[in-house]
PDB file of C-alpha atoms in Angstrom:
ATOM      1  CA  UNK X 265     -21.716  28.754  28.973  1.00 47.00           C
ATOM      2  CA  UNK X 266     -19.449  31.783  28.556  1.00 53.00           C
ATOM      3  CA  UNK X 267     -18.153  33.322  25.888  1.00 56.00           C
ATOM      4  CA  UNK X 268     -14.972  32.142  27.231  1.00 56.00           C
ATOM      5  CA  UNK X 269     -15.774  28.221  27.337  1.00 56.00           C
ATOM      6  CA  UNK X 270     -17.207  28.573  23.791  1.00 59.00           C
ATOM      7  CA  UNK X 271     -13.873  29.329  22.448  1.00 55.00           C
ATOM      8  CA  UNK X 272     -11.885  26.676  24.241  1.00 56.00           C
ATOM      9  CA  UNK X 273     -14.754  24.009  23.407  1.00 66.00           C
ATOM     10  CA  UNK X 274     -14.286  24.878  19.561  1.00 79.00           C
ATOM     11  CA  UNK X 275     -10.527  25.414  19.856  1.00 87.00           C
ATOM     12  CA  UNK X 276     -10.588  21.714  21.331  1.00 89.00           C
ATOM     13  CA  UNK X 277     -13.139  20.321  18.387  1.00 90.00           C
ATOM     14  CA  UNK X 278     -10.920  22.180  15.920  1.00 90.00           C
ATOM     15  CA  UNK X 279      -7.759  19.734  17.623  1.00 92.00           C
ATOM     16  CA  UNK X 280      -9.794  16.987  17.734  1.00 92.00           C
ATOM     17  CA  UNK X 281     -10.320  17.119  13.909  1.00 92.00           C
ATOM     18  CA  UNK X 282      -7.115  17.787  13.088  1.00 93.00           C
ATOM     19  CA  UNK X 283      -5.504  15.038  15.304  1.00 92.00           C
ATOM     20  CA  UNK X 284      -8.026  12.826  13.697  1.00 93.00           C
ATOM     21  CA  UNK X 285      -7.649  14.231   9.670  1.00 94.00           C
ATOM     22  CA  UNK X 286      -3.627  13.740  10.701  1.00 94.00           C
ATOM     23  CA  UNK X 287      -4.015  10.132  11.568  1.00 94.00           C
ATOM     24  CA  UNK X 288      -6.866   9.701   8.927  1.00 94.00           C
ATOM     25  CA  UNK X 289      -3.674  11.191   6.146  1.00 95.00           C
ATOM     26  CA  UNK X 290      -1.163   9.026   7.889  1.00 95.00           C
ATOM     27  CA  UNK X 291      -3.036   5.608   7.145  1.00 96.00           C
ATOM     28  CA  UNK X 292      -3.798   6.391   3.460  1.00 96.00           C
ATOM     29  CA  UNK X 293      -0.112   6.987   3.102  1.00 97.00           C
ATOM     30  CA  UNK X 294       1.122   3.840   4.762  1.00 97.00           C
ATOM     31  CA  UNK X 295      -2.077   1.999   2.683  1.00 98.00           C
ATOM     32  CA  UNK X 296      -0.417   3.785  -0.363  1.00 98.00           C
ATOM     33  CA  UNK X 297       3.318   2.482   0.512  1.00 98.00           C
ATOM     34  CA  UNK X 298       2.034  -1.119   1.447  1.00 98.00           C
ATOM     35  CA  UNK X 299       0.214  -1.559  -2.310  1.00 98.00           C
ATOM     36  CA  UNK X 300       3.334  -0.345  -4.211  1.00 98.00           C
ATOM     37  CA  UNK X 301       5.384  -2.784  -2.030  1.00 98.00           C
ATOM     38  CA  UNK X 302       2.990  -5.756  -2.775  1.00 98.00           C
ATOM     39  CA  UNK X 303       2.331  -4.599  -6.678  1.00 98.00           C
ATOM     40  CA  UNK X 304       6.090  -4.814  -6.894  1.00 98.00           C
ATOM     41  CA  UNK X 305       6.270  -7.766  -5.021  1.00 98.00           C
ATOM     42  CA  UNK X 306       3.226  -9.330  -7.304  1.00 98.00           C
ATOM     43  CA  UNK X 307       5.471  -8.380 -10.361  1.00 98.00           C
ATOM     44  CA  UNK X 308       8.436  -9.717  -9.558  1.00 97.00           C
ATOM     45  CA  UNK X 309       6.733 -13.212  -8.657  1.00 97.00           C
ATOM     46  CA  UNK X 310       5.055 -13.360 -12.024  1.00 96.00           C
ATOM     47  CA  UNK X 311       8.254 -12.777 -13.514  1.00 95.00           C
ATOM     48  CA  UNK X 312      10.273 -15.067 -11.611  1.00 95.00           C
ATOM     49  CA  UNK X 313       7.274 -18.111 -12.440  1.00 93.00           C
ATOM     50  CA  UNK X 314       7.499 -16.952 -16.185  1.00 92.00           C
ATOM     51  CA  UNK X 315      11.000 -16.997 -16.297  1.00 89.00           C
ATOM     52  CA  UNK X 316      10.888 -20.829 -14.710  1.00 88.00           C
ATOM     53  CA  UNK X 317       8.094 -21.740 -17.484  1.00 85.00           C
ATOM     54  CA  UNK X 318       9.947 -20.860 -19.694  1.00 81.00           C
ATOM     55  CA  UNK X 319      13.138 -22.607 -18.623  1.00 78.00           C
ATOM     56  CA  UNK X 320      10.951 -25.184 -18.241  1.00 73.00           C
ATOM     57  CA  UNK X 321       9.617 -25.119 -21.315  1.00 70.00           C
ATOM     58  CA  UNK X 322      13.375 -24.918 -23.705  1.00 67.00           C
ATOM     59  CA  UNK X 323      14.612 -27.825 -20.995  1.00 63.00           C
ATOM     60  CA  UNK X 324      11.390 -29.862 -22.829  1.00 61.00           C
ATOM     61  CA  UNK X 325      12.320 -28.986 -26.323  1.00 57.00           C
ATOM     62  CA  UNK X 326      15.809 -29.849 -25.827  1.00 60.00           C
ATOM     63  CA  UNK X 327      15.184 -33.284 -24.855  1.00 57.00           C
ATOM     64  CA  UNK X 328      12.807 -34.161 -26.979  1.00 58.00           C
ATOM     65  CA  UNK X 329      14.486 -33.829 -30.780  1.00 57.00           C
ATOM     66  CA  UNK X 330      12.437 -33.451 -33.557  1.00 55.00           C
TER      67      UNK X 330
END
């Protein structure tokens, strides 16, 4: 190989890698969006369900005098 080769065959690698690290950064960031979207989404369904026990609970304690 030529001198000449060698540099276009490590200017391609060094491409390669970076179109690979730049895909590689791209699906930790979406990963990263997705879990705040479901932790938020988690949260908000625990609150809703403790927010229903709890109605559900007073509606029990009304209609049962003691």
């Amino acid at each position: 190989m030529s001198d000449e080769q060698d540099a276009l065959g490590s200017n391609d690698e060094r491409h390669a890698l970076a179109w690979i690290m730049s895909g590689t950064v791209g699906a930790v960031v979406a990963g990263g969006i997705a879990k705040r979207l479901l932790d938020r989404r988690r949260a908000r369904a625990l609150a809703e369900a403790e927010a229903a026990s709890d109605a559900d609970d007073l509606g029990e304690a009304e209609g049962h005098p003691s």
